[in-house]
Short mmCIF file of C-alpha atoms in Angstrom, two decimals:
data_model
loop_
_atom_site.label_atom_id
_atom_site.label_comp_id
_atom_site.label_asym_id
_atom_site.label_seq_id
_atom_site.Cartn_x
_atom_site.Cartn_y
_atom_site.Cartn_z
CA UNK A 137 44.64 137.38 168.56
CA UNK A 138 47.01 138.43 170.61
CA UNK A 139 50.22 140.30 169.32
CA UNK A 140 53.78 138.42 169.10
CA UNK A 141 55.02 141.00 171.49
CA UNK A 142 52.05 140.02 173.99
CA UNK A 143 52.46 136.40 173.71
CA UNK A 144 56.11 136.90 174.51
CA UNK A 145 55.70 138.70 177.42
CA UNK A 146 53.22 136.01 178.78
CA UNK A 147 55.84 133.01 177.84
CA UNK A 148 58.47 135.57 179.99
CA UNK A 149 56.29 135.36 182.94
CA UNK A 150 55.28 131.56 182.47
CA UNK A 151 59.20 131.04 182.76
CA UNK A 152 59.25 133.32 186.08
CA UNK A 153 56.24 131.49 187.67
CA UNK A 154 57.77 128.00 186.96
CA UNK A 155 61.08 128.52 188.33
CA UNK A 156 59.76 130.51 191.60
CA UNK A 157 57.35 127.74 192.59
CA UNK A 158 59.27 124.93 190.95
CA UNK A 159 62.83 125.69 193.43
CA UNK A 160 61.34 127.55 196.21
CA UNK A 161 61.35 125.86 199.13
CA UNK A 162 64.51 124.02 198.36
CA UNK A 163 67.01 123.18 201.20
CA UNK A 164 70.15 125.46 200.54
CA UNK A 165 73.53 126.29 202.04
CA UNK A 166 76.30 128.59 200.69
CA UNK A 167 78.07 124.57 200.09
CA UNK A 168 75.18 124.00 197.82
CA UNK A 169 73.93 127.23 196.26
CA UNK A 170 76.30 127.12 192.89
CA UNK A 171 74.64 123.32 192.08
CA UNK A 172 71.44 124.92 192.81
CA UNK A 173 71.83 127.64 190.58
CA UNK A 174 73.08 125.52 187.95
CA UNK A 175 69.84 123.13 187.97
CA UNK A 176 67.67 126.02 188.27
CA UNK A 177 69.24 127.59 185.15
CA UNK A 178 69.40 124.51 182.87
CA UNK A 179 65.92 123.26 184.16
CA UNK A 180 64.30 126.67 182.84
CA UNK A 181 66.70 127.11 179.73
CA UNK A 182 64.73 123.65 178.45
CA UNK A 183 60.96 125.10 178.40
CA UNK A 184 60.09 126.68 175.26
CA UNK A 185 61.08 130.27 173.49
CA UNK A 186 63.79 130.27 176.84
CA UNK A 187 66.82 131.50 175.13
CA UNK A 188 69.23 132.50 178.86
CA UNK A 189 68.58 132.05 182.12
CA UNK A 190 70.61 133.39 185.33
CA UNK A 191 70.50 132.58 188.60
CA UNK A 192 72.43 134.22 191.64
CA UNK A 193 71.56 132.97 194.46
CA UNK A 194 73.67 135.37 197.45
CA UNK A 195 75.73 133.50 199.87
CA UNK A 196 75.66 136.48 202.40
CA UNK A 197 71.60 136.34 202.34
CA UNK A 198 71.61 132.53 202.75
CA UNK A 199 74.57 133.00 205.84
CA UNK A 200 72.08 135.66 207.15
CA UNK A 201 68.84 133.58 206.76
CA UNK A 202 70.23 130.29 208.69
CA UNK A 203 69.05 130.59 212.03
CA UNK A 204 69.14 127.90 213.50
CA UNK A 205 71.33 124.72 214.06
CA UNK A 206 71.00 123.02 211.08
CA UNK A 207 73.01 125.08 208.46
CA UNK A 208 70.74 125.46 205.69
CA UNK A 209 67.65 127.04 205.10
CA UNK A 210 64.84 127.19 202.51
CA UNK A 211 64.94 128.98 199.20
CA UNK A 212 63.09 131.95 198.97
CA UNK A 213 62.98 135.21 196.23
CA UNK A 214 64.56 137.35 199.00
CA UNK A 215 67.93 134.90 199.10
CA UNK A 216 68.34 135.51 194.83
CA UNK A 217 68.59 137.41 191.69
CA UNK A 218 66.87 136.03 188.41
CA UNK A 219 67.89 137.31 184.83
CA UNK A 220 65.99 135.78 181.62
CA UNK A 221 65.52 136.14 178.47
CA UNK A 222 62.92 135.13 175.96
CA UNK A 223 62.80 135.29 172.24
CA UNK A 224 59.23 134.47 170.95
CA UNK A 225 58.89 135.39 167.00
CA UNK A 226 61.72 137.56 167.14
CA UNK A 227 60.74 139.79 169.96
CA UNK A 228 63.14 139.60 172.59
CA UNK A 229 62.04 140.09 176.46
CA UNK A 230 64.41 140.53 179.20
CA UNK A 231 62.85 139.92 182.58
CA UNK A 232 64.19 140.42 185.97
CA UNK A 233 63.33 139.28 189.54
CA UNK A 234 65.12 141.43 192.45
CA UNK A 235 64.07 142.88 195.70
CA UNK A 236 62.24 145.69 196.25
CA UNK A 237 60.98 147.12 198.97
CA UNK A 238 61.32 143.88 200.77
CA UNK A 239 59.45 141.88 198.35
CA UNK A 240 60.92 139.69 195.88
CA UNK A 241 59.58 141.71 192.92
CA UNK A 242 59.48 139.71 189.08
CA UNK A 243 59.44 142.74 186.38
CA UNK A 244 59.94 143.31 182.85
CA UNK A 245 62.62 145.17 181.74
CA UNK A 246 62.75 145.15 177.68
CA UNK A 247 60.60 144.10 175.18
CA UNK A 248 61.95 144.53 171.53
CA UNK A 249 60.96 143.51 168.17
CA UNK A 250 63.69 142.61 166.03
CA UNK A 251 61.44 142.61 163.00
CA UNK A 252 62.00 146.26 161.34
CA UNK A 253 58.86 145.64 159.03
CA UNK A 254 56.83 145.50 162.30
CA UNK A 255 56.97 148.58 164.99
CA UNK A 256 55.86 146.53 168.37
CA UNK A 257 52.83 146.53 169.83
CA UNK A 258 52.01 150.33 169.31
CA UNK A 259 51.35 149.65 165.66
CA UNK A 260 49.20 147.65 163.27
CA UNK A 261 50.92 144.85 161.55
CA UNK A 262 50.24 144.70 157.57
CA UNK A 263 47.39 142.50 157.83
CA UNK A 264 45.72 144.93 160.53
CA UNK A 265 46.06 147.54 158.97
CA UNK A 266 43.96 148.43 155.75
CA UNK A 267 46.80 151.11 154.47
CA UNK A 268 49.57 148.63 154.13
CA UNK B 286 58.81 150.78 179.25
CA UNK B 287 56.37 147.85 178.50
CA UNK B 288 52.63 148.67 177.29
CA UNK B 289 49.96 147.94 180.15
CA UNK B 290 48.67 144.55 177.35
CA UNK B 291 52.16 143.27 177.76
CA UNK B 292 52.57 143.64 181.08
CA UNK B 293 49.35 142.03 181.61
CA UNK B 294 50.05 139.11 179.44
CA UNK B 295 53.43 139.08 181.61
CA UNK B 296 51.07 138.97 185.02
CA UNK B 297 49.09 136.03 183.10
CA UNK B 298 51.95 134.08 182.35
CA UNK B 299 53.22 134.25 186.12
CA UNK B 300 49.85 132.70 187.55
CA UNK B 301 50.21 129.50 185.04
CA UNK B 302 53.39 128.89 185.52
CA UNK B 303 53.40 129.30 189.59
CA UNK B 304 49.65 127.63 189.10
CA UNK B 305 51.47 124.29 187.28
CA UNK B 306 54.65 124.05 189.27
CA UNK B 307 53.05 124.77 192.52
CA UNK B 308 51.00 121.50 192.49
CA UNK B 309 51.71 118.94 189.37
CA UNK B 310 53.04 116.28 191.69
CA UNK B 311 50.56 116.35 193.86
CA UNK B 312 49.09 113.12 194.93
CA UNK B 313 45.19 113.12 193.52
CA UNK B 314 42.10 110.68 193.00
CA UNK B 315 39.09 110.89 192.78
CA UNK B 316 37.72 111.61 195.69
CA UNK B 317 40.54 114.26 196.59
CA UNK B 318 40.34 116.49 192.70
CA UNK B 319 37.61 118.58 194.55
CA UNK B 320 39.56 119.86 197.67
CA UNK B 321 42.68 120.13 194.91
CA UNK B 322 40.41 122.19 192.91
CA UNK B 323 39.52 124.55 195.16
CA UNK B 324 43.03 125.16 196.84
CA UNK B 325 45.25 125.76 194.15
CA UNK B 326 42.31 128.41 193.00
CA UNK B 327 42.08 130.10 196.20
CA UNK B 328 45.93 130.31 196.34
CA UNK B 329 46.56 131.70 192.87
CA UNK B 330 43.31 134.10 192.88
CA UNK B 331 46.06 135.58 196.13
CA UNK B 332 48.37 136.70 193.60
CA UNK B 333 48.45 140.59 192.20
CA UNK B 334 46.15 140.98 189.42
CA UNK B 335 44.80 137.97 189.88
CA UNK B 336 40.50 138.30 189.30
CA UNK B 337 39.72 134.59 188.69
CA UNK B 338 41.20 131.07 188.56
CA UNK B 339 38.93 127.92 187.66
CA UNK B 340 40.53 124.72 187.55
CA UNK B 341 38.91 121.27 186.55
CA UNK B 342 40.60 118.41 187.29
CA UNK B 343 39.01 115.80 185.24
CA UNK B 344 38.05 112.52 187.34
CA UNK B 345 37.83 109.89 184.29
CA UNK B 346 41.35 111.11 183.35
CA UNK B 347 42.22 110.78 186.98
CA UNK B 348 41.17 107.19 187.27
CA UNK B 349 42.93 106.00 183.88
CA UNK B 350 46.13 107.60 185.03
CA UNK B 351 45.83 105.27 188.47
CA UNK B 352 47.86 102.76 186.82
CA UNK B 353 48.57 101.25 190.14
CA UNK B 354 47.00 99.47 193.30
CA UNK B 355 47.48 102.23 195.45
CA UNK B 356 44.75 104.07 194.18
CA UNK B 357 46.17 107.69 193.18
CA UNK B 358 47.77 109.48 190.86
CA UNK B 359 50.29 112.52 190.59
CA UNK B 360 48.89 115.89 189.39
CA UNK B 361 50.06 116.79 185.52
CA UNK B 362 49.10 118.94 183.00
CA UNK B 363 47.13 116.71 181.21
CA UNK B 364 44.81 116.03 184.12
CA UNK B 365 43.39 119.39 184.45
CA UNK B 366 42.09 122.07 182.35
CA UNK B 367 42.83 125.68 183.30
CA UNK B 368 40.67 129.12 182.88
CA UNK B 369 42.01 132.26 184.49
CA UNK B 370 41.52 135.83 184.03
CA UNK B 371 44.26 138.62 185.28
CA UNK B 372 43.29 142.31 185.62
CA UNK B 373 46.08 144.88 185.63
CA UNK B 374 45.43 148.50 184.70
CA UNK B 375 42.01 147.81 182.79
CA UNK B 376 43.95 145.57 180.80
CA UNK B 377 41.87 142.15 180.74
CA UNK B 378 43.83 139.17 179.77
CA UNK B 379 41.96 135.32 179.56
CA UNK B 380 44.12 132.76 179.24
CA UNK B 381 43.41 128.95 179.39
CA UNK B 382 45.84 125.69 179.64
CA UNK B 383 43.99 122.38 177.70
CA UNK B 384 45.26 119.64 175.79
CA UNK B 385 46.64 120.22 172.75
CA UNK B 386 48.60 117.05 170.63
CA UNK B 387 48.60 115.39 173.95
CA UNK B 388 51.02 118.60 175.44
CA UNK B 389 49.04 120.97 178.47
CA UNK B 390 49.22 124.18 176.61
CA UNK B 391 49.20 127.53 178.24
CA UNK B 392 47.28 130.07 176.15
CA UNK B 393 46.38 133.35 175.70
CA UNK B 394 42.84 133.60 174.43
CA UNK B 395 42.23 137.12 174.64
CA UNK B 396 43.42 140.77 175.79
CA UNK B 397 41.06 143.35 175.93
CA UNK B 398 41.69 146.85 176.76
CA UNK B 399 38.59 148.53 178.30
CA UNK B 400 39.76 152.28 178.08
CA UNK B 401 38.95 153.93 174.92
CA UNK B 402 41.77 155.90 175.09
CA UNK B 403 43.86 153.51 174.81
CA UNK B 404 44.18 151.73 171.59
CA UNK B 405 45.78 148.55 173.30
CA UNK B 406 48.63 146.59 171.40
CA UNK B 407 46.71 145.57 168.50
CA UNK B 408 46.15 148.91 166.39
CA UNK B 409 47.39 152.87 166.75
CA UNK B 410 44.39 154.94 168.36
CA UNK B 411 44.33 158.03 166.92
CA UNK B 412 44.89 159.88 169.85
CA UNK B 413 48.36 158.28 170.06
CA UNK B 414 49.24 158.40 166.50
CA UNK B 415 47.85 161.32 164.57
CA UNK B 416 49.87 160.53 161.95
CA UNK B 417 48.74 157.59 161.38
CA UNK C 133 65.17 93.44 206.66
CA UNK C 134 64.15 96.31 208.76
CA UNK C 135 61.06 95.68 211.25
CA UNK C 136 57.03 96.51 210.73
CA UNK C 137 57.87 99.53 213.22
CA UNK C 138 60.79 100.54 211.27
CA UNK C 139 58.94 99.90 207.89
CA UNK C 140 56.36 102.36 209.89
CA UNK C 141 58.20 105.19 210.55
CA UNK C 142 59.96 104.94 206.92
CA UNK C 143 56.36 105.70 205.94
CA UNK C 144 55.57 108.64 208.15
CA UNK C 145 58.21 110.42 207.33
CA UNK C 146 57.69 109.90 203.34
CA UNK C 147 54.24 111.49 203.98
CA UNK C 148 55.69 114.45 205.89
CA UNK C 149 58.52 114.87 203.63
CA UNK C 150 56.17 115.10 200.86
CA UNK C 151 53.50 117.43 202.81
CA UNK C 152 56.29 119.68 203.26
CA UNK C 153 57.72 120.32 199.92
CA UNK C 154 54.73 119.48 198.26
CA UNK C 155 53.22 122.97 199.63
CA UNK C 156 55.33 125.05 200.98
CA UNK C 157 55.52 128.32 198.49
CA UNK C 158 51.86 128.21 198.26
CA UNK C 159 50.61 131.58 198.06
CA UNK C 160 48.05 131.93 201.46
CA UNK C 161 45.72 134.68 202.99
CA UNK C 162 43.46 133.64 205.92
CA UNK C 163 40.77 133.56 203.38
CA UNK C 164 42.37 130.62 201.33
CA UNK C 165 44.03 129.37 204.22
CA UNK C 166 41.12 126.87 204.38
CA UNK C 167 40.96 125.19 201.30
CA UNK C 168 44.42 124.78 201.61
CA UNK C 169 44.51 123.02 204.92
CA UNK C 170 41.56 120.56 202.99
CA UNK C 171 43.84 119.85 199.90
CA UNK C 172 46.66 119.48 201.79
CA UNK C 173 44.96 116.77 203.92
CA UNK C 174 43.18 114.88 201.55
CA UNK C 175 46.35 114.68 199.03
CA UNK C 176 48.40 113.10 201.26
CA UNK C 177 45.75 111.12 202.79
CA UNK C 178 46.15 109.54 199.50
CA UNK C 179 49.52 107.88 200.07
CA UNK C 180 50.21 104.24 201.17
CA UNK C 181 49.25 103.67 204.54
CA UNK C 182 48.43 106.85 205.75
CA UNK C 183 45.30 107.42 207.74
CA UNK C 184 44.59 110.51 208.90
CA UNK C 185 46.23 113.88 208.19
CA UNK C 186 45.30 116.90 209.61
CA UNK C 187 46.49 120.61 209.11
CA UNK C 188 45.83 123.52 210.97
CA UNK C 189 46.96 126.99 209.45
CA UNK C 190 47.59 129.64 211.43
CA UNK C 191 45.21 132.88 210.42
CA UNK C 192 47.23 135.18 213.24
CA UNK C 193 50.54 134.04 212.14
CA UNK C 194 49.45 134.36 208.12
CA UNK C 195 48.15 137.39 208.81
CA UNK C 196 51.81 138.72 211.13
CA UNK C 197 53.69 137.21 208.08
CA UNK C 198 52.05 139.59 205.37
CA UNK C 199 54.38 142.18 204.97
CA UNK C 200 53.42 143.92 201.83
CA UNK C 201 50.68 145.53 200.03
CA UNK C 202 49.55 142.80 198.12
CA UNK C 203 47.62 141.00 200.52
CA UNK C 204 49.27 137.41 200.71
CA UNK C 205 52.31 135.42 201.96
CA UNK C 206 53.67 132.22 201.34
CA UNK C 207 52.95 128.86 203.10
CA UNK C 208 55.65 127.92 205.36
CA UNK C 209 56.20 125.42 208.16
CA UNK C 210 55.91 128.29 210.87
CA UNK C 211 52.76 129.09 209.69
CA UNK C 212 50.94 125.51 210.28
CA UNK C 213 50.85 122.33 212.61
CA UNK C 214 50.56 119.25 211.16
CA UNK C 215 49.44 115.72 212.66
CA UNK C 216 49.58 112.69 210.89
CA UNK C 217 48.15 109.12 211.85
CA UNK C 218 50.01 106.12 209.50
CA UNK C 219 49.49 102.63 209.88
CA UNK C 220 51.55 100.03 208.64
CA UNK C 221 50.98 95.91 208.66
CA UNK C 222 49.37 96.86 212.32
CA UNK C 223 51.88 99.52 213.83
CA UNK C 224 50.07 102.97 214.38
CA UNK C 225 52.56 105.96 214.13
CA UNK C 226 51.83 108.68 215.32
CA UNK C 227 53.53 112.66 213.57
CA UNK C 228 53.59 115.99 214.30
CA UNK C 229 55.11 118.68 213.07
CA UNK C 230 55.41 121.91 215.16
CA UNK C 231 57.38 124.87 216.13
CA UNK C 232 60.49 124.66 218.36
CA UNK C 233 62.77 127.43 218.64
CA UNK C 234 61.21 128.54 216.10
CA UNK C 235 61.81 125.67 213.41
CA UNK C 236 59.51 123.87 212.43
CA UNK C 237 60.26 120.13 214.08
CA UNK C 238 58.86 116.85 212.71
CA UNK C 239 58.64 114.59 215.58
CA UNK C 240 57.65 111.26 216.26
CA UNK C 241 55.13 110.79 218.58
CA UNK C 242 53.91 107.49 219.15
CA UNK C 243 54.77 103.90 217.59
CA UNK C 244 52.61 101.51 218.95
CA UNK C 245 52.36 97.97 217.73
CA UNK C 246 48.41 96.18 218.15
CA UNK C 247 50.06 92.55 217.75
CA UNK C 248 50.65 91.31 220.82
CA UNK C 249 52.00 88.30 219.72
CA UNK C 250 54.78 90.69 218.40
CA UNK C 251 56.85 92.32 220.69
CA UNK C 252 57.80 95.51 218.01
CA UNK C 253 60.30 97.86 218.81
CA UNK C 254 58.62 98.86 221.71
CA UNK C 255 59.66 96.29 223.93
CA UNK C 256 61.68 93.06 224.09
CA UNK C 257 60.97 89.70 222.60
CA UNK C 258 61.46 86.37 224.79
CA UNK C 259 63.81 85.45 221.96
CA UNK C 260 66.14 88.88 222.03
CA UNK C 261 66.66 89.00 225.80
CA UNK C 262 66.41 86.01 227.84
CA UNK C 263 66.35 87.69 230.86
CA UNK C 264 62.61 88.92 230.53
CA UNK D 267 59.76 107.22 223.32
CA UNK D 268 60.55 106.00 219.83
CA UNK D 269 63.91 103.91 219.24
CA UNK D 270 66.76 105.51 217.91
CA UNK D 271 66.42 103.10 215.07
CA UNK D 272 62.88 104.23 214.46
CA UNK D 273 64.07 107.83 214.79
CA UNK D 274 66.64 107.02 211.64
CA UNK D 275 63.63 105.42 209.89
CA UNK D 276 61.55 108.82 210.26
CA UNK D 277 64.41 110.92 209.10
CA UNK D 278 65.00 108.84 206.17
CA UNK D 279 61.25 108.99 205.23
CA UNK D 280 61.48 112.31 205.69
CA UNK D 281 64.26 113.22 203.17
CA UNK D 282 63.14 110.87 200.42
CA UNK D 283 59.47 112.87 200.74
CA UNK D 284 61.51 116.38 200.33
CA UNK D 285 63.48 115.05 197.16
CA UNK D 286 60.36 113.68 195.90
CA UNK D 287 58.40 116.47 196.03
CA UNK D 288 60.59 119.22 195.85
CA UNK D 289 61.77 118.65 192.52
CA UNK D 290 58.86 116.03 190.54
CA UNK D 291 57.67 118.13 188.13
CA UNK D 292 61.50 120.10 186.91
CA UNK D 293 61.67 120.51 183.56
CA UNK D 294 64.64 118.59 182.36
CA UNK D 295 65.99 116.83 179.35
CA UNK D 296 69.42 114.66 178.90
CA UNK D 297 71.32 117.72 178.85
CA UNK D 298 70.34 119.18 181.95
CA UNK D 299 70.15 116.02 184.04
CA UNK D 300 73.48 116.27 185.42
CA UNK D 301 72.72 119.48 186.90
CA UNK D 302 69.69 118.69 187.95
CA UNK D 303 71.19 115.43 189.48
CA UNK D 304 73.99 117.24 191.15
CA UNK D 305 71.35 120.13 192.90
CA UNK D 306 69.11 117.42 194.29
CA UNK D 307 71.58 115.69 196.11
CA UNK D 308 73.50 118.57 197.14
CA UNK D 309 70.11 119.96 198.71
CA UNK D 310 68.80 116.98 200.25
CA UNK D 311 72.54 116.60 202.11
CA UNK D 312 71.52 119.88 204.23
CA UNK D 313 68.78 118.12 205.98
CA UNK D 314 69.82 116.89 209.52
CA UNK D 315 71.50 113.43 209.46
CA UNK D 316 71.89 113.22 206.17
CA UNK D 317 75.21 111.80 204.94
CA UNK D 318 74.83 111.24 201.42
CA UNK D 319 72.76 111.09 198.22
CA UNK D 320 73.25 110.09 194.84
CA UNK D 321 70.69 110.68 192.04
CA UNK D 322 70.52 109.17 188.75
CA UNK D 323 68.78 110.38 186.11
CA UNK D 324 68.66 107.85 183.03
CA UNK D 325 68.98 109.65 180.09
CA UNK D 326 67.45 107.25 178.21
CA UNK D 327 64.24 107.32 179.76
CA UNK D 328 64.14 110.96 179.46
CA UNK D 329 64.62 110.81 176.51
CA UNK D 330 61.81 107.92 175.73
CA UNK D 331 59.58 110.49 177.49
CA UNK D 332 60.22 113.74 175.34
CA UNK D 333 57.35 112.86 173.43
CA UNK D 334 56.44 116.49 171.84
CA UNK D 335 58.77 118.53 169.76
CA UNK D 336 59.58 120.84 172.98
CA UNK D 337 62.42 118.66 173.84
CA UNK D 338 62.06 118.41 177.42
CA UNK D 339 59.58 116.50 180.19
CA UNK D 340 59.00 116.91 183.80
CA UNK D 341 60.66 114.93 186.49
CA UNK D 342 59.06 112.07 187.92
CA UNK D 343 60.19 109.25 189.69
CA UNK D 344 59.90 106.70 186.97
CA UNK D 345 63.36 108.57 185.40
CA UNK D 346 65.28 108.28 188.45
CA UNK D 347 67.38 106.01 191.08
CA UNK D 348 67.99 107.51 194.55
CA UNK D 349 70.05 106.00 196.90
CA UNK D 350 70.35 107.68 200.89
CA UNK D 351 72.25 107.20 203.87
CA UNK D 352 71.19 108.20 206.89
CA UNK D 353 73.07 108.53 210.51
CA UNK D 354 70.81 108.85 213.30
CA UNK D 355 72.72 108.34 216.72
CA UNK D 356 74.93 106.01 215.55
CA UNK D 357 72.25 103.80 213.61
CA UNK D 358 72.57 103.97 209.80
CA UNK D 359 69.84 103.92 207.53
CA UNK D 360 70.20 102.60 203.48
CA UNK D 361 67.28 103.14 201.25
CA UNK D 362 66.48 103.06 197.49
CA UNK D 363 64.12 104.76 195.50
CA UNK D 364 63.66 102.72 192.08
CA UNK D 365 61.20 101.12 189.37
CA UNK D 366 59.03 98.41 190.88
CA UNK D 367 56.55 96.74 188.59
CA UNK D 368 55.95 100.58 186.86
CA UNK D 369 56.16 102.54 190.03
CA UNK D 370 58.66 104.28 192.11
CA UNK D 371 59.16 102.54 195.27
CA UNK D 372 60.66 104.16 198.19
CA UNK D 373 62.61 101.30 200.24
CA UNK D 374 64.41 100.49 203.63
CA UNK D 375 67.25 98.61 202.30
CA UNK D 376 69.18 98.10 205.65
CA UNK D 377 69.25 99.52 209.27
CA UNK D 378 72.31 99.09 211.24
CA UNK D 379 73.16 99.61 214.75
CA UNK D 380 77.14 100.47 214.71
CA UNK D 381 76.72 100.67 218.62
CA UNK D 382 77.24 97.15 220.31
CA UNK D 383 75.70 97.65 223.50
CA UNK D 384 72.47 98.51 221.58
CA UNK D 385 70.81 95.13 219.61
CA UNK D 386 68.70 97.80 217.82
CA UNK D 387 64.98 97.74 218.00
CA UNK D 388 64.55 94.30 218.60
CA UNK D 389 65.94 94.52 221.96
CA UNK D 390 65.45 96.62 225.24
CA UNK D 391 67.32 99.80 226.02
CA UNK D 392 68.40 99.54 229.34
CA UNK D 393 66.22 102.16 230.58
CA UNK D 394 63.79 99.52 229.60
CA UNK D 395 65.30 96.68 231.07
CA UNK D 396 65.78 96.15 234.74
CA UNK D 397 68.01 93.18 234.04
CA UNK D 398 70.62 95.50 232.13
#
């Protein structure tokens, strides 16, 4: 029912959800942010239609965010950067988490259809379309 | 860049995966599924876009999964079915996670554009393609 | 190896630990602040030798903590106080978890053993110091 | 009020809770265990008196639990050894997380006072003890 394009963009944000709620929270230092990253990466790279994952999580942020004694402090969207991209059917999504305005915004920034016989979402495919 | 449907479908796939991530691991039984049911609802009905979350965490499956004398379980997938419905610029998007092959599947089972204007992603209107 | 009152305090700090990074991320408004504070509970409730959990969200310091338009924050342990009652082979711990220069502390409150014919950790045994 | 020694319990409870539920629930398959490995430890280490963990993830029983074509499961404690040391004060805490008749037990494996004017918990501080 719903197009290939559509069902790629909901797999993108499936990914996004996951690792936000899956890592957030985690204790984290500048010592431990690059294993972090890493796990985060990997973790998300194994659920399905996943082809890259990036994760940079900013040292200076985490320094910043430490306030008290301890050294570390929790992960949150306002300490990282998250890159992805999904390729469902052969359309290609690239997704993006950064701050904006203060709030740890998760956006999409391409969605493309490799598939030349098929024009994206703004047009029927063959068997929609009574003309093909 | 993206069509309002995909972006929608995007918003849709953020709730499930924050939804499952957020709480599978979550110690449940019987008597505690109802209080479960109702949080992790009322949290994810908080998010952007968000119009309605029902979750059913099913109490026979529950009890088989207490394989132990302590009496609970640990939230997963295949505990729990999943209805939601997301909202984002008249865009309406259902989705649903059930058991399918013994694997929680996250769905799309529908994306409806309510302005007649629009065509949605499915088919050209003519307004947007009058050469269609 | 290690005593009941040891074995005790192992066990309120699982449930704690768990509480913790079981929830926080949760997305929370004062409206779902409720149900949240009753899932929380009763989930951990569930574990081994816990009795009592209670959790009080703040709705003034949810409320301070929404900084953007979209009506929600996410759970942290600033936000909530948490007591916790765990009783193991007799010994009654008592948890709480509060704010303290502004981190959130868990702290041990009370280990009290019922067996008088054991002297716990509370107090000395004939055996361990002759000089009682 | 509580012993040191029942202070290093707490803490020790309280970091095997955080790596519990934290990270139960990551998507992960054999070869993203070693990250995944490497991340929990190094997160766990930045909680307060925690000197070291080491996590093992058995690649064999990740893989015996791939059972879909995705290629990946979720992280629970029945894939996993943890081993923690604690240092409270001067008292050093050893515990084990591993498989015990099907489920993952959290243990006190030793508690050691390195401080030989204190006999640990069994004995009176001398605060306590007007004989000291």
């Amino acid at each position: 029912m719903a197009t290939d394009a559509q069902q790629a963009c909901f797999e993108a944000g499936i990914k996004f959800g996951s690792l936000y709620h899956q890592f957030s929270g985690t204790p984290v230092s500048p010592s431990s942010a690059r294993s972090l990253e890493a796990a985060m990466a990997e973790a998300i790279e194994n659920q399905p239609y996943c082809e890259a994952v990036d994760v940079t999580i900013h040292d200076d942020r985490v320094a910043d965010a430490i306030d008290h004694e301890n050294g570390y402090t929790e992960l949150t969207g306002s300490l990282m950067d998250v890159e992805m991209r999904i390729d469902y059917e052969g359309v290609a999504v690239q997704t993006r988490m950064e701050m904006e305005d203060g709030y740890p915004l998760m956006k999409l920034v391409a969605v493309a259809d490799d598939d030349p016989s098929r024009s994206g979402d703004a047009a029927p495919s063959p068997d929609a379309d009574p003309n093909a």
